[in-house]
């Protein structure tokens, strides 16, 4: 079946990455968590004390940042490597979470990451999630999803995520973090978080991960089927024209 690109955008804590990862697995597509790329940049900035108000420092730092995804042979999961080191765990810290929206709002950072992300989707068959995938990275994606959920639901999901990693934060701290990220993500000058006009809206507040995944898969299969039918019709027309 003809491959497509699937763009999944939305607020933090809506289940974007988990859903995108499982959709990619079921379709045998490449999964790219664009948010992890910005988190890796943020981690590098923190570790190297890069002043984000100093444009020259930011530009120089970006030249030294090399990000790749590799498959873990044991878990069969794709993990992110920053300059040759796996940082899958480090980028999920609250320190990075508190700073990533500011870093990702920088024009120089976004231009750098978007170029890398667009190269990944040149041959189709990619499921990518983030904040600007359907509007900036893949504006021509065949399927665009915009995910949302209530703040309370997102706080509880974040709390559970950290608990699974052995970290504990109060609901108040996580709520403040999410509200701050929402504010920065939706009001930043460069590639703000917004719903693409042709995106399907998926409210995940009361949905399980399986329900979210099945919903996206159904939409993807419908689009792929339509593309197959359109291609078949074009082939028939070309054949008829060649006979004439």
PDB file of C-alpha atoms in Angstrom:
ATOM      1  CA  UNK A   1       0.000   0.000   0.000  1.00  0.00           C
ATOM      2  CA  UNK A   2       1.240   3.504  -0.813  1.00  0.00           C
ATOM      3  CA  UNK A   3       3.106   5.020   2.127  1.00  0.00           C
ATOM      4  CA  UNK A   4       2.194   8.377   3.641  1.00  0.00           C
ATOM      5  CA  UNK A   5       3.598  10.791   6.214  1.00  0.00           C
ATOM      6  CA  UNK A   6       1.630  11.220   9.432  1.00  0.00           C
ATOM      7  CA  UNK A   7       2.008  14.448  11.412  1.00  0.00           C
ATOM      8  CA  UNK A   8       0.839  14.475  15.026  1.00  0.00           C
ATOM      9  CA  UNK A   9       0.824  17.779  16.904  1.00  0.00           C
ATOM     10  CA  UNK A  10      -0.598  18.837  20.226  1.00  0.00           C
ATOM     11  CA  UNK A  11      -0.059  19.919  23.798  1.00  0.00           C
ATOM     12  CA  UNK A  12       2.378  18.302  26.211  1.00  0.00           C
ATOM     13  CA  UNK A  13       0.899  15.360  28.096  1.00  0.00           C
ATOM     14  CA  UNK A  14      -1.711  14.388  25.500  1.00  0.00           C
ATOM     15  CA  UNK A  15      -0.069  11.083  24.624  1.00  0.00           C
ATOM     16  CA  UNK A  16       1.435  12.199  21.308  1.00  0.00           C
ATOM     17  CA  UNK A  17       4.709  10.316  21.493  1.00  0.00           C
ATOM     18  CA  UNK A  18       3.261   7.073  22.809  1.00  0.00           C
ATOM     19  CA  UNK A  19       0.501   7.079  20.209  1.00  0.00           C
ATOM     20  CA  UNK A  20       2.857   8.026  17.374  1.00  0.00           C
ATOM     21  CA  UNK A  21       5.333   5.321  18.370  1.00  0.00           C
ATOM     22  CA  UNK A  22       2.675   2.580  18.419  1.00  0.00           C
ATOM     23  CA  UNK A  23       1.108   3.755  15.148  1.00  0.00           C
ATOM     24  CA  UNK A  24       4.534   3.600  13.516  1.00  0.00           C
ATOM     25  CA  UNK A  25       5.077   0.075  14.846  1.00  0.00           C
ATOM     26  CA  UNK A  26       1.754  -1.163  13.512  1.00  0.00           C
ATOM     27  CA  UNK A  27       2.306   0.400  10.088  1.00  0.00           C
ATOM     28  CA  UNK A  28       6.013  -0.539  10.009  1.00  0.00           C
ATOM     29  CA  UNK A  29       6.860   3.138   9.606  1.00  0.00           C
ATOM     30  CA  UNK A  30       9.737   5.218  10.975  1.00  0.00           C
ATOM     31  CA  UNK A  31       8.833   6.962  14.233  1.00  0.00           C
ATOM     32  CA  UNK A  32      10.429  10.340  14.938  1.00  0.00           C
ATOM     33  CA  UNK A  33       9.812  12.103  18.238  1.00  0.00           C
ATOM     34  CA  UNK A  34      10.703  15.661  17.233  1.00  0.00           C
ATOM     35  CA  UNK A  35      10.282  16.765  20.834  1.00  0.00           C
ATOM     36  CA  UNK A  36      13.160  14.524  21.895  1.00  0.00           C
ATOM     37  CA  UNK A  37      15.390  16.320  19.389  1.00  0.00           C
ATOM     38  CA  UNK A  38      14.623  19.673  21.020  1.00  0.00           C
ATOM     39  CA  UNK A  39      15.117  18.080  24.432  1.00  0.00           C
ATOM     40  CA  UNK A  40      18.538  16.826  23.330  1.00  0.00           C
ATOM     41  CA  UNK A  41      19.495  20.339  22.244  1.00  0.00           C
ATOM     42  CA  UNK A  42      18.221  21.667  25.574  1.00  0.00           C
ATOM     43  CA  UNK A  43      20.247  19.080  27.484  1.00  0.00           C
ATOM     44  CA  UNK A  44      23.375  20.124  25.585  1.00  0.00           C
ATOM     45  CA  UNK A  45      22.690  23.796  26.331  1.00  0.00           C
ATOM     46  CA  UNK A  46      22.277  23.018  30.049  1.00  0.00           C
ATOM     47  CA  UNK A  47      25.378  20.844  30.244  1.00  0.00           C
ATOM     48  CA  UNK A  48      27.493  23.399  28.406  1.00  0.00           C
ATOM     49  CA  UNK A  49      25.945  26.484  29.996  1.00  0.00           C
ATOM     50  CA  UNK A  50      24.921  27.990  26.664  1.00  0.00           C
ATOM     51  CA  UNK A  51      23.393  31.443  27.091  1.00  0.00           C
ATOM     52  CA  UNK A  52      20.271  31.402  24.903  1.00  0.00           C
ATOM     53  CA  UNK A  53      20.250  35.216  24.804  1.00  0.00           C
ATOM     54  CA  UNK A  54      23.676  35.140  23.127  1.00  0.00           C
ATOM     55  CA  UNK A  55      23.051  34.434  19.434  1.00  0.00           C
ATOM     56  CA  UNK A  56      26.690  33.638  18.674  1.00  0.00           C
ATOM     57  CA  UNK A  57      26.854  31.114  21.510  1.00  0.00           C
ATOM     58  CA  UNK A  58      23.677  29.434  20.253  1.00  0.00           C
ATOM     59  CA  UNK A  59      24.930  29.229  16.655  1.00  0.00           C
ATOM     60  CA  UNK A  60      28.302  27.834  17.769  1.00  0.00           C
ATOM     61  CA  UNK A  61      26.634  25.255  20.014  1.00  0.00           C
ATOM     62  CA  UNK A  62      24.363  24.035  17.213  1.00  0.00           C
ATOM     63  CA  UNK A  63      27.438  23.294  15.089  1.00  0.00           C
ATOM     64  CA  UNK A  64      28.641  20.934  17.820  1.00  0.00           C
ATOM     65  CA  UNK A  65      25.331  19.093  18.230  1.00  0.00           C
ATOM     66  CA  UNK A  66      24.878  15.839  16.352  1.00  0.00           C
ATOM     67  CA  UNK A  67      21.622  13.945  16.882  1.00  0.00           C
ATOM     68  CA  UNK A  68      20.795  10.471  15.587  1.00  0.00           C
ATOM     69  CA  UNK A  69      18.257   7.779  16.412  1.00  0.00           C
ATOM     70  CA  UNK A  70      19.394   4.184  16.903  1.00  0.00           C
ATOM     71  CA  UNK A  71      17.512   0.964  17.561  1.00  0.00           C
ATOM     72  CA  UNK A  72      18.086  -0.680  20.934  1.00  0.00           C
ATOM     73  CA  UNK A  73      18.752  -4.359  20.157  1.00  0.00           C
ATOM     74  CA  UNK A  74      17.334  -5.453  23.527  1.00  0.00           C
ATOM     75  CA  UNK A  75      14.190  -3.329  23.761  1.00  0.00           C
ATOM     76  CA  UNK A  76      13.666  -2.930  19.987  1.00  0.00           C
ATOM     77  CA  UNK A  77      12.966   0.755  20.654  1.00  0.00           C
ATOM     78  CA  UNK A  78      14.520   3.715  18.880  1.00  0.00           C
ATOM     79  CA  UNK A  79      16.648   5.806  21.229  1.00  0.00           C
ATOM     80  CA  UNK A  80      18.151   9.241  20.756  1.00  0.00           C
ATOM     81  CA  UNK A  81      21.885   9.808  20.796  1.00  0.00           C
ATOM     82  CA  UNK A  82      23.502  13.176  21.416  1.00  0.00           C
ATOM     83  CA  UNK A  83      27.071  13.343  20.121  1.00  0.00           C
ATOM     84  CA  UNK A  84      27.393   9.573  20.293  1.00  0.00           C
ATOM     85  CA  UNK A  85      25.873   9.139  23.767  1.00  0.00           C
ATOM     86  CA  UNK A  86      22.407   7.730  24.459  1.00  0.00           C
ATOM     87  CA  UNK A  87      20.466  10.416  26.349  1.00  0.00           C
ATOM     88  CA  UNK A  88      16.995   8.871  26.244  1.00  0.00           C
ATOM     89  CA  UNK A  89      16.698   9.030  30.042  1.00  0.00           C
ATOM     90  CA  UNK A  90      18.475  12.340  30.621  1.00  0.00           C
ATOM     91  CA  UNK A  91      16.248  14.336  28.259  1.00  0.00           C
ATOM     92  CA  UNK A  92      13.125  13.337  30.227  1.00  0.00           C
ATOM     93  CA  UNK A  93      14.170  15.124  33.434  1.00  0.00           C
ATOM     94  CA  UNK A  94      12.035  17.932  34.847  1.00  0.00           C
ATOM     95  CA  UNK A  95      15.020  20.284  34.483  1.00  0.00           C
ATOM     96  CA  UNK A  96      14.966  19.743  30.722  1.00  0.00           C
ATOM     97  CA  UNK A  97      11.149  19.924  30.677  1.00  0.00           C
ATOM     98  CA  UNK A  98      11.249  23.304  32.393  1.00  0.00           C
ATOM     99  CA  UNK A  99      13.698  24.731  29.849  1.00  0.00           C
ATOM    100  CA  UNK A 100      12.878  23.016  26.550  1.00  0.00           C
ATOM    101  CA  UNK A 101      10.123  25.405  25.463  1.00  0.00           C
ATOM    102  CA  UNK A 102      12.469  28.402  25.764  1.00  0.00           C
ATOM    103  CA  UNK A 103      15.194  26.659  23.778  1.00  0.00           C
ATOM    104  CA  UNK A 104      12.824  25.369  21.100  1.00  0.00           C
ATOM    105  CA  UNK A 105      11.392  28.872  20.659  1.00  0.00           C
ATOM    106  CA  UNK A 106      14.724  30.084  19.252  1.00  0.00           C
ATOM    107  CA  UNK A 107      14.642  30.598  15.485  1.00  0.00           C
ATOM    108  CA  UNK A 108      18.157  29.219  14.995  1.00  0.00           C
ATOM    109  CA  UNK A 109      17.281  26.025  16.867  1.00  0.00           C
ATOM    110  CA  UNK A 110      14.034  25.474  14.992  1.00  0.00           C
ATOM    111  CA  UNK A 111      15.561  26.068  11.554  1.00  0.00           C
ATOM    112  CA  UNK A 112      18.322  23.575  12.347  1.00  0.00           C
ATOM    113  CA  UNK A 113      15.959  20.872  13.634  1.00  0.00           C
ATOM    114  CA  UNK A 114      13.305  21.357  10.930  1.00  0.00           C
ATOM    115  CA  UNK A 115      15.875  20.779   8.185  1.00  0.00           C
ATOM    116  CA  UNK A 116      16.876  17.485   9.790  1.00  0.00           C
ATOM    117  CA  UNK A 117      13.252  16.432  10.275  1.00  0.00           C
ATOM    118  CA  UNK A 118      12.259  17.227   6.696  1.00  0.00           C
ATOM    119  CA  UNK A 119      15.091  15.090   5.353  1.00  0.00           C
ATOM    120  CA  UNK A 120      13.719  12.178   7.380  1.00  0.00           C
ATOM    121  CA  UNK A 121      10.361  12.398   5.609  1.00  0.00           C
ATOM    122  CA  UNK A 122      11.535  12.665   2.028  1.00  0.00           C
ATOM    123  CA  UNK A 123      10.738   9.031   1.219  1.00  0.00           C
ATOM    124  CA  UNK A 124       7.427   8.895   3.145  1.00  0.00           C
ATOM    125  CA  UNK A 125       6.528   6.253   5.705  1.00  0.00           C
ATOM    126  CA  UNK A 126       7.191   8.514   8.706  1.00  0.00           C
ATOM    127  CA  UNK A 127       5.121   9.168  11.823  1.00  0.00           C
ATOM    128  CA  UNK A 128       6.401  12.318  13.525  1.00  0.00           C
ATOM    129  CA  UNK A 129       5.008  14.095  16.543  1.00  0.00           C
ATOM    130  CA  UNK A 130       5.706  17.549  17.917  1.00  0.00           C
ATOM    131  CA  UNK A 131       4.363  21.097  17.917  1.00  0.00           C
ATOM    132  CA  UNK A 132       4.783  22.237  14.309  1.00  0.00           C
ATOM    133  CA  UNK A 133       4.872  19.034  12.270  1.00  0.00           C
ATOM    134  CA  UNK A 134       1.644  19.572  10.327  1.00  0.00           C
ATOM    135  CA  UNK A 135       2.161  23.314   9.921  1.00  0.00           C
ATOM    136  CA  UNK A 136       5.900  23.663   9.257  1.00  0.00           C
ATOM    137  CA  UNK A 137       7.826  20.389   9.000  1.00  0.00           C
ATOM    138  CA  UNK A 138       5.348  18.382   6.882  1.00  0.00           C
ATOM    139  CA  UNK A 139       2.751  20.900   5.631  1.00  0.00           C
ATOM    140  CA  UNK A 140       1.927  18.426   2.838  1.00  0.00           C
ATOM    141  CA  UNK A 141       1.546  15.396   5.121  1.00  0.00           C
ATOM    142  CA  UNK A 142      -1.271  13.146   3.925  1.00  0.00           C
ATOM    143  CA  UNK A 143      -2.597  12.762   7.483  1.00  0.00           C
ATOM    144  CA  UNK A 144      -2.456  15.427  10.190  1.00  0.00           C
ATOM    145  CA  UNK A 145      -3.653  14.921  13.745  1.00  0.00           C
ATOM    146  CA  UNK A 146      -4.002  17.596  16.439  1.00  0.00           C
ATOM    147  CA  UNK A 147      -4.193  16.070  19.915  1.00  0.00           C
ATOM    148  CA  UNK A 148      -5.603  17.751  22.988  1.00  0.00           C
ATOM    149  CA  UNK A 149      -6.782  16.817  26.497  1.00  0.00           C
ATOM    150  CA  UNK A 150      -7.903  18.568  29.670  1.00  0.00           C
ATOM    151  CA  UNK A 151      -5.187  20.006  31.901  1.00  0.00           C
ATOM    152  CA  UNK A 152      -6.144  17.668  34.753  1.00  0.00           C
ATOM    153  CA  UNK A 153      -5.745  14.616  32.518  1.00  0.00           C
ATOM    154  CA  UNK A 154      -2.378  15.825  31.282  1.00  0.00           C
ATOM    155  CA  UNK A 155      -1.135  16.467  34.827  1.00  0.00           C
ATOM    156  CA  UNK A 156      -2.081  12.944  35.906  1.00  0.00           C
ATOM    157  CA  UNK A 157      -0.331  11.433  32.889  1.00  0.00           C
ATOM    158  CA  UNK A 158       2.839  13.399  33.582  1.00  0.00           C
ATOM    159  CA  UNK A 159       2.698  12.336  37.236  1.00  0.00           C
ATOM    160  CA  UNK A 160       2.446   8.689  36.185  1.00  0.00           C
ATOM    161  CA  UNK A 161       5.287   9.046  33.667  1.00  0.00           C
ATOM    162  CA  UNK A 162       7.645  10.405  36.300  1.00  0.00           C
ATOM    163  CA  UNK A 163       6.509   7.806  38.858  1.00  0.00           C
ATOM    164  CA  UNK A 164       7.420   5.030  36.411  1.00  0.00           C
ATOM    165  CA  UNK A 165      10.930   6.503  36.295  1.00  0.00           C
ATOM    166  CA  UNK A 166      11.149   6.623  40.087  1.00  0.00           C
ATOM    167  CA  UNK A 167      10.620  10.379  40.251  1.00  0.00           C
ATOM    168  CA  UNK A 168       7.910  12.108  42.242  1.00  0.00           C
ATOM    169  CA  UNK A 169       6.496  15.602  41.704  1.00  0.00           C
ATOM    170  CA  UNK A 170       3.377  17.207  43.095  1.00  0.00           C
ATOM    171  CA  UNK A 171       0.392  17.894  40.860  1.00  0.00           C
ATOM    172  CA  UNK A 172       0.918  21.626  41.509  1.00  0.00           C
ATOM    173  CA  UNK A 173       4.495  21.536  40.190  1.00  0.00           C
ATOM    174  CA  UNK A 174       3.501  19.577  37.086  1.00  0.00           C
ATOM    175  CA  UNK A 175       0.512  21.827  36.451  1.00  0.00           C
ATOM    176  CA  UNK A 176       2.746  24.897  36.583  1.00  0.00           C
ATOM    177  CA  UNK A 177       5.211  23.248  34.205  1.00  0.00           C
ATOM    178  CA  UNK A 178       2.492  22.375  31.669  1.00  0.00           C
ATOM    179  CA  UNK A 179       0.859  25.808  31.824  1.00  0.00           C
ATOM    180  CA  UNK A 180       4.227  27.482  31.316  1.00  0.00           C
ATOM    181  CA  UNK A 181       5.029  25.253  28.347  1.00  0.00           C
ATOM    182  CA  UNK A 182       1.594  25.852  26.822  1.00  0.00           C
ATOM    183  CA  UNK A 183       2.090  29.602  27.080  1.00  0.00           C
ATOM    184  CA  UNK A 184       5.512  29.537  25.448  1.00  0.00           C
ATOM    185  CA  UNK A 185       4.565  26.966  22.790  1.00  0.00           C
ATOM    186  CA  UNK A 186       1.455  28.800  21.629  1.00  0.00           C
ATOM    187  CA  UNK A 187       2.792  32.363  21.725  1.00  0.00           C
ATOM    188  CA  UNK A 188       6.363  31.981  20.474  1.00  0.00           C
ATOM    189  CA  UNK A 189       7.228  33.840  17.288  1.00  0.00           C
ATOM    190  CA  UNK A 190       8.852  30.890  15.538  1.00  0.00           C
ATOM    191  CA  UNK A 191       6.553  27.982  14.573  1.00  0.00           C
ATOM    192  CA  UNK A 192       4.006  28.318  17.395  1.00  0.00           C
ATOM    193  CA  UNK A 193       1.825  25.387  18.372  1.00  0.00           C
ATOM    194  CA  UNK A 194      -1.391  25.615  16.386  1.00  0.00           C
ATOM    195  CA  UNK A 195      -3.809  23.299  14.653  1.00  0.00           C
ATOM    196  CA  UNK A 196      -3.299  22.881  10.916  1.00  0.00           C
ATOM    197  CA  UNK A 197      -6.464  23.744   8.993  1.00  0.00           C
ATOM    198  CA  UNK A 198      -6.704  20.243   7.532  1.00  0.00           C
ATOM    199  CA  UNK A 199      -5.879  18.379  10.759  1.00  0.00           C
ATOM    200  CA  UNK A 200      -8.228  15.961  12.509  1.00  0.00           C
ATOM    201  CA  UNK A 201      -8.746  16.836  16.183  1.00  0.00           C
ATOM    202  CA  UNK A 202      -8.320  13.996  18.678  1.00  0.00           C
ATOM    203  CA  UNK A 203      -9.347  14.691  22.285  1.00  0.00           C
ATOM    204  CA  UNK A 204      -7.581  12.032  24.355  1.00  0.00           C
ATOM    205  CA  UNK A 205      -8.997  13.011  27.756  1.00  0.00           C
ATOM    206  CA  UNK A 206     -11.096   9.877  28.176  1.00  0.00           C
ATOM    207  CA  UNK A 207      -9.374   7.597  25.663  1.00  0.00           C
ATOM    208  CA  UNK A 208      -6.965   4.754  26.343  1.00  0.00           C
ATOM    209  CA  UNK A 209      -3.729   4.512  24.377  1.00  0.00           C
ATOM    210  CA  UNK A 210      -5.163   1.604  22.367  1.00  0.00           C
ATOM    211  CA  UNK A 211      -8.215   3.686  21.457  1.00  0.00           C
ATOM    212  CA  UNK A 212      -6.008   6.594  20.378  1.00  0.00           C
ATOM    213  CA  UNK A 213      -3.816   4.329  18.251  1.00  0.00           C
ATOM    214  CA  UNK A 214      -6.764   2.579  16.598  1.00  0.00           C
ATOM    215  CA  UNK A 215      -8.362   5.944  15.811  1.00  0.00           C
ATOM    216  CA  UNK A 216      -5.234   7.156  14.003  1.00  0.00           C
ATOM    217  CA  UNK A 217      -4.690   3.818  12.234  1.00  0.00           C
ATOM    218  CA  UNK A 218      -8.261   3.901  10.904  1.00  0.00           C
ATOM    219  CA  UNK A 219      -7.743   7.390   9.482  1.00  0.00           C
ATOM    220  CA  UNK A 220      -4.394   6.388   7.952  1.00  0.00           C
ATOM    221  CA  UNK A 221      -5.771   3.249   6.314  1.00  0.00           C
ATOM    222  CA  UNK A 222      -8.672   5.197   4.840  1.00  0.00           C
ATOM    223  CA  UNK A 223      -6.282   7.744   3.298  1.00  0.00           C
ATOM    224  CA  UNK A 224      -3.899   5.072   2.022  1.00  0.00           C
ATOM    225  CA  UNK A 225      -6.819   3.210   0.486  1.00  0.00           C
ATOM    226  CA  UNK A 226      -8.000   6.373  -1.257  1.00  0.00           C
ATOM    227  CA  UNK A 227      -4.519   7.005  -2.623  1.00  0.00           C
ATOM    228  CA  UNK A 228      -4.338   3.436  -3.935  1.00  0.00           C
ATOM    229  CA  UNK A 229      -7.686   3.839  -5.682  1.00  0.00           C
ATOM    230  CA  UNK A 230      -6.625   7.166  -7.194  1.00  0.00           C
ATOM    231  CA  UNK A 231      -3.368   5.637  -8.419  1.00  0.00           C
ATOM    232  CA  UNK A 232      -5.232   2.694  -9.938  1.00  0.00           C
ATOM    233  CA  UNK A 233      -7.571   5.051 -11.801  1.00  0.00           C
ATOM    234  CA  UNK A 234      -4.615   7.019 -13.163  1.00  0.00           C
ATOM    235  CA  UNK A 235      -2.947   3.793 -14.332  1.00  0.00           C
ATOM    236  CA  UNK A 236      -6.101   2.753 -16.181  1.00  0.00           C
ATOM    237  CA  UNK A 237      -6.379   6.159 -17.852  1.00  0.00           C
ATOM    238  CA  UNK A 238      -2.732   6.018 -18.956  1.00  0.00           C
ATOM    239  CA  UNK A 239      -3.232   2.521 -20.363  1.00  0.00           C
ATOM    240  CA  UNK A 240      -6.317   3.598 -22.295  1.00  0.00           C
ATOM    241  CA  UNK A 241      -4.503   6.650 -23.659  1.00  0.00           C
ATOM    242  CA  UNK A 242      -1.549   4.534 -24.781  1.00  0.00           C
ATOM    243  CA  UNK A 243      -3.938   2.215 -26.711  1.00  0.00           C
ATOM    244  CA  UNK A 244      -5.572   5.166 -28.427  1.00  0.00           C
TER     245      UNK A 244
END
